[in-house]
Amino acid sequence: MPEANANICFRLRVSNPQHQPLGGTVDIELRRRRAKQSCFVRNANASKDIEVQLERPGLYHLTVTPTDHFKPVSRTVNISRHGCVTIQIVIEKG
């Protein structure tokens, strides 16, 4: 039996305003619309792309929180059934 959702993933690129990798670590939360459970990735390396495997396509609320003193960044993303979606999040230090 084929794995129907084997290719569903989310790729996150975290950068500074100059579009260079942010560095350090970030916490990521992906919450599906109307779902009570979230997918968490803790202390992900923000100096490279971060891939998260997902069980289902759909509309997700994404929150990226640097593990130091910066403010979290949130947005809504639509994850398709095929391939891997790459989203770039820009975080300003200060």
PDB file of N, CA and C in Angstrom:
ATOM      1  N   MET A   1       0.846  -1.176   0.000  1.00  0.00           N
ATOM      2  CA  MET A   1       0.000   0.000   0.000  1.00  0.00           C
ATOM      3  C   MET A   1       0.895   1.244   0.000  1.00  0.00           C
ATOM      4  N   PRO A   2       0.694   2.206  -0.900  1.00  0.00           N
ATOM      5  CA  PRO A   2       1.542   3.389  -0.963  1.00  0.00           C
ATOM      6  C   PRO A   2       1.303   4.302   0.228  1.00  0.00           C
ATOM      7  N   GLU A   3       2.353   5.009   0.605  1.00  0.00           N
ATOM      8  CA  GLU A   3       2.240   5.969   1.700  1.00  0.00           C
ATOM      9  C   GLU A   3       1.685   7.269   1.129  1.00  0.00           C
ATOM     10  N   ALA A   4       0.426   7.560   1.421  1.00  0.00           N
ATOM     11  CA  ALA A   4      -0.260   8.699   0.817  1.00  0.00           C
ATOM     12  C   ALA A   4       0.351  10.030   1.223  1.00  0.00           C
ATOM     13  N   ASN A   5       0.849  10.143   2.425  1.00  0.00           N
ATOM     14  CA  ASN A   5       1.330  11.420   2.926  1.00  0.00           C
ATOM     15  C   ASN A   5       2.839  11.458   3.121  1.00  0.00           C
ATOM     16  N   ALA A   6       3.564  10.590   2.461  1.00  0.00           N
ATOM     17  CA  ALA A   6       5.001  10.485   2.683  1.00  0.00           C
ATOM     18  C   ALA A   6       5.759  11.751   2.286  1.00  0.00           C
ATOM     19  N   ASN A   7       5.231  12.553   1.341  1.00  0.00           N
ATOM     20  CA  ASN A   7       5.959  13.702   0.846  1.00  0.00           C
ATOM     21  C   ASN A   7       5.499  15.034   1.414  1.00  0.00           C
ATOM     22  N   ILE A   8       4.658  15.025   2.423  1.00  0.00           N
ATOM     23  CA  ILE A   8       4.167  16.274   2.987  1.00  0.00           C
ATOM     24  C   ILE A   8       5.186  16.788   3.989  1.00  0.00           C
ATOM     25  N   CYS A   9       5.745  17.947   3.678  1.00  0.00           N
ATOM     26  CA  CYS A   9       6.702  18.530   4.619  1.00  0.00           C
ATOM     27  C   CYS A   9       6.637  20.039   4.544  1.00  0.00           C
ATOM     28  N   PHE A  10       7.259  20.654   5.494  1.00  0.00           N
ATOM     29  CA  PHE A  10       7.330  22.097   5.603  1.00  0.00           C
ATOM     30  C   PHE A  10       8.805  22.440   5.797  1.00  0.00           C
ATOM     31  N   ARG A  11       9.333  23.319   4.978  1.00  0.00           N
ATOM     32  CA  ARG A  11      10.728  23.746   5.101  1.00  0.00           C
ATOM     33  C   ARG A  11      10.728  25.219   5.500  1.00  0.00           C
ATOM     34  N   LEU A  12      11.447  25.511   6.564  1.00  0.00           N
ATOM     35  CA  LEU A  12      11.499  26.865   7.100  1.00  0.00           C
ATOM     36  C   LEU A  12      12.907  27.409   6.968  1.00  0.00           C
ATOM     37  N   ARG A  13      13.014  28.605   6.422  1.00  0.00           N
ATOM     38  CA  ARG A  13      14.284  29.311   6.305  1.00  0.00           C
ATOM     39  C   ARG A  13      14.166  30.574   7.162  1.00  0.00           C
ATOM     40  N   VAL A  14      14.946  30.643   8.239  1.00  0.00           N
ATOM     41  CA  VAL A  14      14.895  31.777   9.164  1.00  0.00           C
ATOM     42  C   VAL A  14      16.095  32.668   8.878  1.00  0.00           C
ATOM     43  N   SER A  15      15.832  33.954   8.594  1.00  0.00           N
ATOM     44  CA  SER A  15      16.920  34.856   8.231  1.00  0.00           C
ATOM     45  C   SER A  15      16.783  36.200   8.921  1.00  0.00           C
ATOM     46  N   ASN A  16      17.853  36.987   8.815  1.00  0.00           N
ATOM     47  CA  ASN A  16      17.831  38.358   9.318  1.00  0.00           C
ATOM     48  C   ASN A  16      17.342  39.263   8.183  1.00  0.00           C
ATOM     49  N   PRO A  17      17.180  40.576   8.420  1.00  0.00           N
ATOM     50  CA  PRO A  17      16.682  41.464   7.354  1.00  0.00           C
ATOM     51  C   PRO A  17      17.572  41.514   6.112  1.00  0.00           C
ATOM     52  N   GLN A  18      18.830  41.111   6.209  1.00  0.00           N
ATOM     53  CA  GLN A  18      19.732  41.073   5.060  1.00  0.00           C
ATOM     54  C   GLN A  18      19.654  39.727   4.324  1.00  0.00           C
ATOM     55  N   HIS A  19      18.700  38.892   4.707  1.00  0.00           N
ATOM     56  CA  HIS A  19      18.443  37.582   4.108  1.00  0.00           C
ATOM     57  C   HIS A  19      19.602  36.602   4.291  1.00  0.00           C
ATOM     58  N   GLN A  20      20.333  36.769   5.387  1.00  0.00           N
ATOM     59  CA  GLN A  20      21.363  35.815   5.787  1.00  0.00           C
ATOM     60  C   GLN A  20      20.777  34.933   6.873  1.00  0.00           C
ATOM     61  N   PRO A  21      21.242  33.681   6.992  1.00  0.00           N
ATOM     62  CA  PRO A  21      20.712  32.811   8.052  1.00  0.00           C
ATOM     63  C   PRO A  21      20.814  33.490   9.422  1.00  0.00           C
ATOM     64  N   LEU A  22      19.770  33.357  10.221  1.00  0.00           N
ATOM     65  CA  LEU A  22      19.721  34.017  11.520  1.00  0.00           C
ATOM     66  C   LEU A  22      20.761  33.447  12.476  1.00  0.00           C
ATOM     67  N   GLY A  23      20.965  32.137  12.436  1.00  0.00           N
ATOM     68  CA  GLY A  23      21.862  31.501  13.393  1.00  0.00           C
ATOM     69  C   GLY A  23      21.143  31.281  14.712  1.00  0.00           C
ATOM     70  N   GLY A  24      21.801  30.634  15.635  1.00  0.00           N
ATOM     71  CA  GLY A  24      21.176  30.319  16.913  1.00  0.00           C
ATOM     72  C   GLY A  24      20.130  29.241  16.752  1.00  0.00           C
ATOM     73  N   THR A  25      19.171  29.219  17.664  1.00  0.00           N
ATOM     74  CA  THR A  25      18.108  28.218  17.607  1.00  0.00           C
ATOM     75  C   THR A  25      16.739  28.884  17.714  1.00  0.00           C
ATOM     76  N   VAL A  26      15.729  28.174  17.213  1.00  0.00           N
ATOM     77  CA  VAL A  26      14.351  28.655  17.264  1.00  0.00           C
ATOM     78  C   VAL A  26      13.440  27.513  17.682  1.00  0.00           C
ATOM     79  N   ASP A  27      12.308  27.868  18.264  1.00  0.00           N
ATOM     80  CA  ASP A  27      11.235  26.921  18.533  1.00  0.00           C
ATOM     81  C   ASP A  27      10.151  27.169  17.489  1.00  0.00           C
ATOM     82  N   ILE A  28       9.582  26.097  16.964  1.00  0.00           N
ATOM     83  CA  ILE A  28       8.574  26.187  15.911  1.00  0.00           C
ATOM     84  C   ILE A  28       7.300  25.499  16.378  1.00  0.00           C
ATOM     85  N   GLU A  29       6.176  26.154  16.150  1.00  0.00           N
ATOM     86  CA  GLU A  29       4.873  25.544  16.421  1.00  0.00           C
ATOM     87  C   GLU A  29       4.035  25.636  15.152  1.00  0.00           C
ATOM     88  N   LEU A  30       3.504  24.513  14.716  1.00  0.00           N
ATOM     89  CA  LEU A  30       2.570  24.446  13.600  1.00  0.00           C
ATOM     90  C   LEU A  30       1.256  23.901  14.135  1.00  0.00           C
ATOM     91  N   ARG A  31       0.205  24.715  14.058  1.00  0.00           N
ATOM     92  CA  ARG A  31      -1.107  24.280  14.551  1.00  0.00           C
ATOM     93  C   ARG A  31      -2.081  24.281  13.381  1.00  0.00           C
ATOM     94  N   ARG A  32      -2.686  23.131  13.171  1.00  0.00           N
ATOM     95  CA  ARG A  32      -3.676  23.000  12.112  1.00  0.00           C
ATOM     96  C   ARG A  32      -4.938  23.745  12.484  1.00  0.00           C
ATOM     97  N   ARG A  33      -5.566  24.335  11.507  1.00  0.00           N
ATOM     98  CA  ARG A  33      -6.791  25.074  11.747  1.00  0.00           C
ATOM     99  C   ARG A  33      -7.832  24.178  12.403  1.00  0.00           C
ATOM    100  N   ARG A  34      -8.427  24.636  13.468  1.00  0.00           N
ATOM    101  CA  ARG A  34      -9.458  23.943  14.239  1.00  0.00           C
ATOM    102  C   ARG A  34      -8.966  22.690  14.947  1.00  0.00           C
ATOM    103  N   ALA A  35      -7.676  22.506  15.027  1.00  0.00           N
ATOM    104  CA  ALA A  35      -7.136  21.336  15.730  1.00  0.00           C
ATOM    105  C   ALA A  35      -6.651  21.768  17.105  1.00  0.00           C
ATOM    106  N   LYS A  36      -6.731  20.859  18.045  1.00  0.00           N
ATOM    107  CA  LYS A  36      -6.302  21.163  19.400  1.00  0.00           C
ATOM    108  C   LYS A  36      -4.838  20.811  19.624  1.00  0.00           C
ATOM    109  N   GLN A  37      -4.292  19.964  18.777  1.00  0.00           N
ATOM    110  CA  GLN A  37      -2.897  19.564  18.926  1.00  0.00           C
ATOM    111  C   GLN A  37      -2.017  20.350  17.971  1.00  0.00           C
ATOM    112  N   SER A  38      -0.776  20.560  18.386  1.00  0.00           N
ATOM    113  CA  SER A  38       0.207  21.259  17.573  1.00  0.00           C
ATOM    114  C   SER A  38       1.399  20.357  17.328  1.00  0.00           C
ATOM    115  N   CYS A  39       2.130  20.693  16.283  1.00  0.00           N
ATOM    116  CA  CYS A  39       3.405  20.046  16.005  1.00  0.00           C
ATOM    117  C   CYS A  39       4.487  21.005  16.488  1.00  0.00           C
ATOM    118  N   PHE A  40       5.365  20.530  17.362  1.00  0.00           N
ATOM    119  CA  PHE A  40       6.422  21.371  17.913  1.00  0.00           C
ATOM    120  C   PHE A  40       7.787  20.863  17.476  1.00  0.00           C
ATOM    121  N   VAL A  41       8.675  21.796  17.187  1.00  0.00           N
ATOM    122  CA  VAL A  41      10.090  21.505  16.983  1.00  0.00           C
ATOM    123  C   VAL A  41      10.829  22.453  17.916  1.00  0.00           C
ATOM    124  N   ARG A  42      11.587  21.893  18.825  1.00  0.00           N
ATOM    125  CA  ARG A  42      12.290  22.709  19.824  1.00  0.00           C
ATOM    126  C   ARG A  42      13.780  22.788  19.485  1.00  0.00           C
ATOM    127  N   ASN A  43      14.351  23.960  19.724  1.00  0.00           N
ATOM    128  CA  ASN A  43      15.789  24.205  19.562  1.00  0.00           C
ATOM    129  C   ASN A  43      16.311  23.801  18.189  1.00  0.00           C
ATOM    130  N   ALA A  44      15.574  24.171  17.150  1.00  0.00           N
ATOM    131  CA  ALA A  44      16.014  23.871  15.781  1.00  0.00           C
ATOM    132  C   ALA A  44      17.127  24.832  15.382  1.00  0.00           C
ATOM    133  N   ASN A  45      18.093  24.327  14.643  1.00  0.00           N
ATOM    134  CA  ASN A  45      19.240  25.102  14.196  1.00  0.00           C
ATOM    135  C   ASN A  45      18.796  26.099  13.118  1.00  0.00           C
ATOM    136  N   ALA A  46      18.840  27.400  13.435  1.00  0.00           N
ATOM    137  CA  ALA A  46      18.365  28.432  12.519  1.00  0.00           C
ATOM    138  C   ALA A  46      19.441  28.889  11.535  1.00  0.00           C
ATOM    139  N   SER A  47      20.582  28.210  11.503  1.00  0.00           N
ATOM    140  CA  SER A  47      21.624  28.576  10.542  1.00  0.00           C
ATOM    141  C   SER A  47      21.470  27.812   9.225  1.00  0.00           C
ATOM    142  N   LYS A  48      20.467  26.934   9.147  1.00  0.00           N
ATOM    143  CA  LYS A  48      20.193  26.195   7.917  1.00  0.00           C
ATOM    144  C   LYS A  48      18.691  25.970   7.806  1.00  0.00           C
ATOM    145  N   ASP A  49      18.248  25.473   6.644  1.00  0.00           N
ATOM    146  CA  ASP A  49      16.820  25.178   6.461  1.00  0.00           C
ATOM    147  C   ASP A  49      16.377  24.101   7.452  1.00  0.00           C
ATOM    148  N   ILE A  50      15.164  24.255   7.966  1.00  0.00           N
ATOM    149  CA  ILE A  50      14.601  23.321   8.940  1.00  0.00           C
ATOM    150  C   ILE A  50      13.430  22.612   8.262  1.00  0.00           C
ATOM    151  N   GLU A  51      13.472  21.283   8.214  1.00  0.00           N
ATOM    152  CA  GLU A  51      12.381  20.511   7.608  1.00  0.00           C
ATOM    153  C   GLU A  51      11.559  19.822   8.683  1.00  0.00           C
ATOM    154  N   VAL A  52      10.243  19.916   8.533  1.00  0.00           N
ATOM    155  CA  VAL A  52       9.304  19.282   9.455  1.00  0.00           C
ATOM    156  C   VAL A  52       8.367  18.408   8.631  1.00  0.00           C
ATOM    157  N   GLN A  53       8.284  17.126   8.957  1.00  0.00           N
ATOM    158  CA  GLN A  53       7.357  16.219   8.280  1.00  0.00           C
ATOM    159  C   GLN A  53       5.964  16.392   8.884  1.00  0.00           C
ATOM    160  N   LEU A  54       4.966  16.452   8.032  1.00  0.00           N
ATOM    161  CA  LEU A  54       3.584  16.649   8.475  1.00  0.00           C
ATOM    162  C   LEU A  54       2.726  15.457   8.084  1.00  0.00           C
ATOM    163  N   GLU A  55       1.678  15.227   8.865  1.00  0.00           N
ATOM    164  CA  GLU A  55       0.768  14.116   8.595  1.00  0.00           C
ATOM    165  C   GLU A  55      -0.301  14.475   7.578  1.00  0.00           C
ATOM    166  N   ARG A  56      -0.688  15.741   7.525  1.00  0.00           N
ATOM    167  CA  ARG A  56      -1.800  16.137   6.664  1.00  0.00           C
ATOM    168  C   ARG A  56      -1.527  17.477   5.997  1.00  0.00           C
ATOM    169  N   PRO A  57      -2.038  17.650   4.781  1.00  0.00           N
ATOM    170  CA  PRO A  57      -1.972  18.969   4.160  1.00  0.00           C
ATOM    171  C   PRO A  57      -3.030  19.866   4.792  1.00  0.00           C
ATOM    172  N   GLY A  58      -2.970  21.137   4.500  1.00  0.00           N
ATOM    173  CA  GLY A  58      -3.999  22.047   4.983  1.00  0.00           C
ATOM    174  C   GLY A  58      -3.446  23.373   5.422  1.00  0.00           C
ATOM    175  N   LEU A  59      -4.297  24.136   6.052  1.00  0.00           N
ATOM    176  CA  LEU A  59      -3.968  25.468   6.527  1.00  0.00           C
ATOM    177  C   LEU A  59      -3.423  25.367   7.943  1.00  0.00           C
ATOM    178  N   TYR A  60      -2.239  25.913   8.166  1.00  0.00           N
ATOM    179  CA  TYR A  60      -1.573  25.858   9.464  1.00  0.00           C
ATOM    180  C   TYR A  60      -1.242  27.264   9.945  1.00  0.00           C
ATOM    181  N   HIS A  61      -1.267  27.441  11.252  1.00  0.00           N
ATOM    182  CA  HIS A  61      -0.767  28.669  11.869  1.00  0.00           C
ATOM    183  C   HIS A  61       0.657  28.367  12.332  1.00  0.00           C
ATOM    184  N   LEU A  62       1.620  29.122  11.833  1.00  0.00           N
ATOM    185  CA  LEU A  62       3.037  28.926  12.125  1.00  0.00           C
ATOM    186  C   LEU A  62       3.514  30.002  13.077  1.00  0.00           C
ATOM    187  N   THR A  63       4.186  29.591  14.158  1.00  0.00           N
ATOM    188  CA  THR A  63       4.832  30.536  15.073  1.00  0.00           C
ATOM    189  C   THR A  63       6.278  30.123  15.226  1.00  0.00           C
ATOM    190  N   VAL A  64       7.182  31.073  14.975  1.00  0.00           N
ATOM    191  CA  VAL A  64       8.620  30.850  15.118  1.00  0.00           C
ATOM    192  C   VAL A  64       9.106  31.756  16.235  1.00  0.00           C
ATOM    193  N   THR A  65       9.717  31.149  17.260  1.00  0.00           N
ATOM    194  CA  THR A  65      10.193  31.902  18.419  1.00  0.00           C
ATOM    195  C   THR A  65      11.685  31.658  18.599  1.00  0.00           C
ATOM    196  N   PRO A  66      12.516  32.683  18.391  1.00  0.00           N
ATOM    197  CA  PRO A  66      13.940  32.528  18.682  1.00  0.00           C
ATOM    198  C   PRO A  66      14.115  32.205  20.167  1.00  0.00           C
ATOM    199  N   THR A  67      15.085  31.377  20.489  1.00  0.00           N
ATOM    200  CA  THR A  67      15.245  30.948  21.880  1.00  0.00           C
ATOM    201  C   THR A  67      15.938  31.988  22.740  1.00  0.00           C
ATOM    202  N   ASP A  68      16.374  33.097  22.141  1.00  0.00           N
ATOM    203  CA  ASP A  68      16.894  34.186  22.964  1.00  0.00           C
ATOM    204  C   ASP A  68      15.792  35.227  23.143  1.00  0.00           C
ATOM    205  N   HIS A  69      16.094  36.467  23.229  1.00  0.00           N
ATOM    206  CA  HIS A  69      15.129  37.482  23.659  1.00  0.00           C
ATOM    207  C   HIS A  69      14.280  38.109  22.559  1.00  0.00           C
ATOM    208  N   PHE A  70      14.281  37.617  21.360  1.00  0.00           N
ATOM    209  CA  PHE A  70      13.541  38.233  20.272  1.00  0.00           C
ATOM    210  C   PHE A  70      12.059  37.876  20.316  1.00  0.00           C
ATOM    211  N   LYS A  71      11.257  38.670  19.646  1.00  0.00           N
ATOM    212  CA  LYS A  71       9.821  38.435  19.594  1.00  0.00           C
ATOM    213  C   LYS A  71       9.494  37.307  18.613  1.00  0.00           C
ATOM    214  N   PRO A  72       8.456  36.519  18.899  1.00  0.00           N
ATOM    215  CA  PRO A  72       8.042  35.485  17.952  1.00  0.00           C
ATOM    216  C   PRO A  72       7.430  36.102  16.697  1.00  0.00           C
ATOM    217  N   VAL A  73       7.478  35.360  15.603  1.00  0.00           N
ATOM    218  CA  VAL A  73       6.875  35.761  14.335  1.00  0.00           C
ATOM    219  C   VAL A  73       5.835  34.709  13.984  1.00  0.00           C
ATOM    220  N   SER A  74       4.631  35.158  13.602  1.00  0.00           N
ATOM    221  CA  SER A  74       3.547  34.228  13.255  1.00  0.00           C
ATOM    222  C   SER A  74       2.998  34.552  11.881  1.00  0.00           C
ATOM    223  N   ARG A  75       2.521  33.506  11.211  1.00  0.00           N
ATOM    224  CA  ARG A  75       1.808  33.681   9.944  1.00  0.00           C
ATOM    225  C   ARG A  75       1.038  32.408   9.639  1.00  0.00           C
ATOM    226  N   THR A  76       0.115  32.524   8.707  1.00  0.00           N
ATOM    227  CA  THR A  76      -0.663  31.378   8.267  1.00  0.00           C
ATOM    228  C   THR A  76      -0.033  30.841   6.982  1.00  0.00           C
ATOM    229  N   VAL A  77       0.130  29.521   6.897  1.00  0.00           N
ATOM    230  CA  VAL A  77       0.715  28.901   5.714  1.00  0.00           C
ATOM    231  C   VAL A  77      -0.201  27.784   5.228  1.00  0.00           C
ATOM    232  N   ASN A  78      -0.234  27.591   3.926  1.00  0.00           N
ATOM    233  CA  ASN A  78      -1.032  26.529   3.334  1.00  0.00           C
ATOM    234  C   ASN A  78      -0.075  25.456   2.834  1.00  0.00           C
ATOM    235  N   ILE A  79      -0.161  24.266   3.400  1.00  0.00           N
ATOM    236  CA  ILE A  79       0.712  23.156   3.047  1.00  0.00           C
ATOM    237  C   ILE A  79      -0.024  22.246   2.070  1.00  0.00           C
ATOM    238  N   SER A  80       0.576  22.039   0.894  1.00  0.00           N
ATOM    239  CA  SER A  80      -0.075  21.222  -0.129  1.00  0.00           C
ATOM    240  C   SER A  80       0.177  19.733   0.104  1.00  0.00           C
ATOM    241  N   ARG A  81      -0.536  18.927  -0.618  1.00  0.00           N
ATOM    242  CA  ARG A  81      -0.446  17.470  -0.483  1.00  0.00           C
ATOM    243  C   ARG A  81       0.847  16.919  -1.076  1.00  0.00           C
ATOM    244  N   HIS A  82       1.433  17.600  -2.046  1.00  0.00           N
ATOM    245  CA  HIS A  82       2.617  17.085  -2.732  1.00  0.00           C
ATOM    246  C   HIS A  82       3.790  18.050  -2.585  1.00  0.00           C
ATOM    247  N   GLY A  83       4.966  17.510  -2.432  1.00  0.00           N
ATOM    248  CA  GLY A  83       6.164  18.324  -2.376  1.00  0.00           C
ATOM    249  C   GLY A  83       6.401  18.951  -1.026  1.00  0.00           C
ATOM    250  N   CYS A  84       7.342  19.860  -1.007  1.00  0.00           N
ATOM    251  CA  CYS A  84       7.745  20.511   0.235  1.00  0.00           C
ATOM    252  C   CYS A  84       7.650  22.022   0.052  1.00  0.00           C
ATOM    253  N   VAL A  85       6.928  22.690   0.917  1.00  0.00           N
ATOM    254  CA  VAL A  85       6.756  24.134   0.860  1.00  0.00           C
ATOM    255  C   VAL A  85       7.883  24.786   1.647  1.00  0.00           C
ATOM    256  N   THR A  86       8.539  25.786   1.037  1.00  0.00           N
ATOM    257  CA  THR A  86       9.579  26.532   1.744  1.00  0.00           C
ATOM    258  C   THR A  86       9.054  27.933   2.033  1.00  0.00           C
ATOM    259  N   ILE A  87       9.131  28.319   3.288  1.00  0.00           N
ATOM    260  CA  ILE A  87       8.719  29.651   3.731  1.00  0.00           C
ATOM    261  C   ILE A  87       9.911  30.318   4.389  1.00  0.00           C
ATOM    262  N   GLN A  88      10.138  31.570   4.037  1.00  0.00           N
ATOM    263  CA  GLN A  88      11.224  32.319   4.685  1.00  0.00           C
ATOM    264  C   GLN A  88      10.607  33.263   5.714  1.00  0.00           C
ATOM    265  N   ILE A  89      11.157  33.203   6.920  1.00  0.00           N
ATOM    266  CA  ILE A  89      10.741  34.080   8.005  1.00  0.00           C
ATOM    267  C   ILE A  89      11.916  35.018   8.303  1.00  0.00           C
ATOM    268  N   VAL A  90      11.638  36.321   8.341  1.00  0.00           N
ATOM    269  CA  VAL A  90      12.671  37.303   8.654  1.00  0.00           C
ATOM    270  C   VAL A  90      12.454  37.759  10.088  1.00  0.00           C
ATOM    271  N   ILE A  91      13.530  37.674  10.876  1.00  0.00           N
ATOM    272  CA  ILE A  91      13.461  38.096  12.271  1.00  0.00           C
ATOM    273  C   ILE A  91      14.483  39.189  12.489  1.00  0.00           C
ATOM    274  N   GLU A  92      14.018  40.307  13.030  1.00  0.00           N
ATOM    275  CA  GLU A  92      14.904  41.427  13.322  1.00  0.00           C
ATOM    276  C   GLU A  92      15.385  41.346  14.744  1.00  0.00           C
ATOM    277  N   LYS A  93      16.674  41.485  14.925  1.00  0.00           N
ATOM    278  CA  LYS A  93      17.220  41.527  16.276  1.00  0.00           C
ATOM    279  C   LYS A  93      17.034  42.941  16.803  1.00  0.00           C
ATOM    280  N   GLY A  94      16.837  43.075  18.075  1.00  0.00           N
ATOM    281  CA  GLY A  94      16.700  44.410  18.622  1.00  0.00           C
ATOM    282  C   GLY A  94      15.648  44.452  19.632  1.00  0.00           C
TER     283      GLY A  94
END
